[in-house]
Amino acid sequence: MIYPIVMYGDPVLRQKAKEIEKGTDLTQLIEDMYETMHTAQGIGLAAPQIGKSIRLFVVDGTVLEKEEGMEDFKKAFINPVLVEEVGQPWEFEEGCLSIPNIRENVSRKAQVRIRYFDENWNQKEESFDGMKARIIQHEYDHIEGKLFIDYLSPLKKKLLKGKLTDISKGEVDTEYRIAVATKR
Ligand code: NI
């Protein structure tokens, strides 16, 4: 099932998402999230973006053919905990399926260490760097109620205000189905 993607302005994107009870069968949901993400040509999708305030996100960097080491970077992260973020911060132009047609530079630390459960409820702790770390940081922010535009300067935010208001009303062009707060 392909979910519509929740747009900026919806309160669910600002909530701190809830822990998922250990052992919950998430097979169908995770499959649906991959399908929804792939349809929207995204490389990461967090549960709040389909209207579910739970601590789960999926990533798939395998579509980034030019990025090295992405071959196996297709994963679900359940109840993740960011153990540490270290390294030299670097800037990269980020986008978000919930904030279509806006891309801005965001500075993030280079490496993350994350503890999480995989789709079989096996606990893992791994380190990631480069683009993998960035995708994880962006998606982890989503389950904390944070968005990449929160990192922008007040001036940048002011310049984007009109566009963001349009997005929150659903007045935006996308190739995928969207859901806005007022009509949800
Ligand atoms: Ni996003």
Coordinates of C-alpha atoms and ligand atoms in Angstrom, one line a residue:
M1 CA 0.0 0.0 0.0
I2 CA 1.3 3.4 -0.9
Y3 CA 0.6 6.1 1.7
P4 CA 0.1 9.8 0.9
I5 CA 3.0 11.8 2.3
V6 CA 2.2 14.2 5.1
M7 CA 3.1 17.8 4.2
Y8 CA 4.9 20.4 6.2
G9 CA 2.5 22.1 8.6
D10 CA 0.9 18.9 9.9
P11 CA 1.4 18.7 13.7
V12 CA 2.4 15.0 13.4
L13 CA 5.7 16.1 11.9
R14 CA 6.4 18.1 15.1
Q15 CA 5.6 15.4 17.6
K16 CA 8.3 13.4 19.4
A17 CA 7.3 9.9 18.1
K18 CA 6.5 7.1 20.5
E19 CA 8.5 3.9 21.1
I20 CA 7.2 0.8 19.5
E21 CA 6.4 -2.1 21.7
K22 CA 9.0 -4.8 21.3
G23 CA 8.0 -7.7 19.1
T24 CA 5.3 -5.8 17.3
D25 CA 4.8 -7.2 13.8
L26 CA 5.9 -4.3 11.5
T27 CA 6.4 -6.4 8.4
Q28 CA 3.5 -5.0 6.4
L29 CA 4.1 -1.4 7.6
I30 CA 7.8 -1.5 6.7
E31 CA 7.0 -3.0 3.2
D32 CA 4.5 -0.2 2.7
M33 CA 7.0 2.4 3.8
Y34 CA 9.5 1.2 1.3
E35 CA 6.9 1.2 -1.4
T36 CA 5.8 4.7 -0.5
M37 CA 9.3 6.0 -0.4
H38 CA 10.3 4.4 -3.7
T39 CA 7.2 5.7 -5.4
A40 CA 8.2 9.2 -4.3
Q41 CA 11.8 8.6 -5.3
G42 CA 13.0 9.2 -1.7
I43 CA 16.0 7.7 0.0
G44 CA 14.6 7.9 3.5
L45 CA 11.1 7.9 5.0
A46 CA 10.1 8.2 8.6
A47 CA 6.8 7.0 10.0
P48 CA 5.5 10.5 11.0
Q49 CA 5.7 11.3 7.3
I50 CA 2.8 8.8 6.7
G51 CA 1.0 10.1 9.7
K52 CA 2.2 7.6 12.3
S53 CA 3.9 9.0 15.3
I54 CA 6.1 6.0 16.1
R55 CA 9.9 5.6 16.2
L56 CA 10.5 3.9 12.9
F57 CA 12.2 5.0 9.7
V58 CA 13.5 3.3 6.5
V59 CA 16.3 4.2 4.2
D60 CA 17.4 3.1 0.8
G61 CA 20.6 4.5 -0.5
T62 CA 21.1 1.8 -3.1
V63 CA 19.5 4.0 -5.7
L64 CA 22.3 6.5 -5.3
E65 CA 24.5 4.8 -7.8
K66 CA 27.2 7.4 -7.7
E67 CA 27.7 7.1 -4.0
E68 CA 30.2 4.4 -3.0
G69 CA 29.4 1.8 -0.4
M70 CA 25.6 2.2 -0.7
E71 CA 25.0 -1.3 -2.1
D72 CA 23.7 -2.7 1.2
F73 CA 22.3 0.5 2.6
K74 CA 18.6 -0.5 2.6
K75 CA 17.4 -0.8 6.2
A76 CA 14.6 -0.3 8.7
F77 CA 15.5 1.3 12.0
I78 CA 13.1 0.6 14.8
N79 CA 13.3 2.4 18.2
P80 CA 16.6 3.9 17.2
V81 CA 18.9 5.7 19.7
L82 CA 21.6 8.0 18.4
V83 CA 24.5 7.0 20.6
E84 CA 26.9 9.7 19.3
E85 CA 27.5 12.2 16.6
V86 CA 31.1 13.1 16.0
G87 CA 33.5 14.4 13.4
Q88 CA 33.9 17.4 11.2
P89 CA 30.6 19.0 10.3
W90 CA 30.0 19.3 6.5
E91 CA 27.4 20.9 4.4
F92 CA 25.1 19.3 1.9
E93 CA 22.0 20.4 0.2
E94 CA 19.1 18.4 1.7
G95 CA 15.5 18.0 0.7
C96 CA 12.5 16.2 2.3
L97 CA 9.5 14.5 0.8
S98 CA 7.3 16.4 3.3
I99 CA 8.8 19.8 2.1
P100 CA 8.7 19.4 -1.7
N101 CA 10.7 21.5 -4.1
I102 CA 12.9 23.1 -1.4
R103 CA 16.5 22.2 -1.0
E104 CA 18.9 23.9 1.3
N105 CA 22.4 23.4 2.7
V106 CA 22.5 21.8 6.1
S107 CA 25.6 21.3 8.2
R108 CA 25.9 18.0 10.1
K109 CA 28.6 16.1 11.9
A110 CA 30.3 13.4 9.8
Q111 CA 29.7 10.3 11.8
V112 CA 27.0 8.7 13.8
R113 CA 26.7 5.7 16.0
I114 CA 23.2 4.3 16.3
R115 CA 21.6 1.6 18.3
Y116 CA 18.3 0.2 16.9
F117 CA 16.2 -2.9 16.2
D118 CA 16.0 -4.3 12.7
E119 CA 12.8 -5.6 11.1
N120 CA 13.3 -8.9 12.9
W121 CA 13.7 -7.2 16.3
N122 CA 17.4 -8.0 16.5
Q123 CA 19.2 -5.3 18.3
K124 CA 22.2 -3.7 16.5
E125 CA 24.7 -1.0 17.1
E126 CA 26.6 0.4 14.1
S127 CA 28.5 3.4 13.0
F128 CA 27.9 5.2 9.7
D129 CA 29.6 8.1 8.0
G130 CA 29.3 10.3 4.9
M131 CA 26.0 10.2 3.1
K132 CA 24.7 7.3 5.2
A133 CA 25.2 9.2 8.4
R134 CA 23.4 12.2 6.9
I135 CA 20.4 10.2 5.8
I136 CA 20.2 8.7 9.3
Q137 CA 20.5 12.1 10.9
H138 CA 17.8 13.5 8.7
E139 CA 15.4 10.6 9.4
Y140 CA 16.2 10.5 13.1
D141 CA 15.3 14.1 13.3
H142 CA 11.8 13.3 11.9
I143 CA 11.0 11.0 14.8
E144 CA 12.2 13.7 17.2
G145 CA 9.8 16.2 15.5
K146 CA 12.6 18.1 13.8
L147 CA 12.9 19.1 10.2
F148 CA 15.9 20.2 8.1
I149 CA 14.6 23.7 7.7
D150 CA 15.0 24.2 11.5
Y151 CA 18.8 24.5 10.9
L152 CA 18.4 27.4 8.5
S153 CA 19.2 31.0 9.3
P154 CA 16.3 33.3 10.3
L155 CA 16.8 35.1 7.0
K156 CA 16.6 31.9 4.9
K157 CA 13.5 30.9 6.8
K158 CA 11.9 34.2 6.2
L159 CA 12.6 33.9 2.5
L160 CA 11.0 30.4 2.4
K161 CA 7.9 31.4 4.4
G162 CA 5.6 31.9 1.4
K163 CA 6.6 28.6 -0.1
L164 CA 6.2 26.8 3.2
T165 CA 2.7 28.2 3.7
D166 CA 1.7 27.0 0.2
I167 CA 3.1 23.5 1.0
S168 CA 1.1 23.4 4.2
K169 CA -2.1 24.1 2.2
G170 CA -1.2 21.4 -0.3
E171 CA -0.5 24.0 -3.0
V172 CA 2.6 22.3 -4.4
D173 CA 3.5 20.2 -7.4
T174 CA 4.6 16.7 -6.6
E175 CA 4.8 13.4 -8.5
Y176 CA 3.4 11.6 -5.5
R177 CA 0.2 11.7 -3.4
I178 CA 0.3 14.1 -0.5
A179 CA -1.8 14.7 2.7
V180 CA -2.3 18.1 4.3
A181 CA -3.3 18.6 7.9
T182 CA -6.5 20.4 7.2
K183 CA -7.8 17.6 5.0
R184 CA -6.5 14.7 6.9
Ligands
NI1 NI 12.6 14.3 5.5

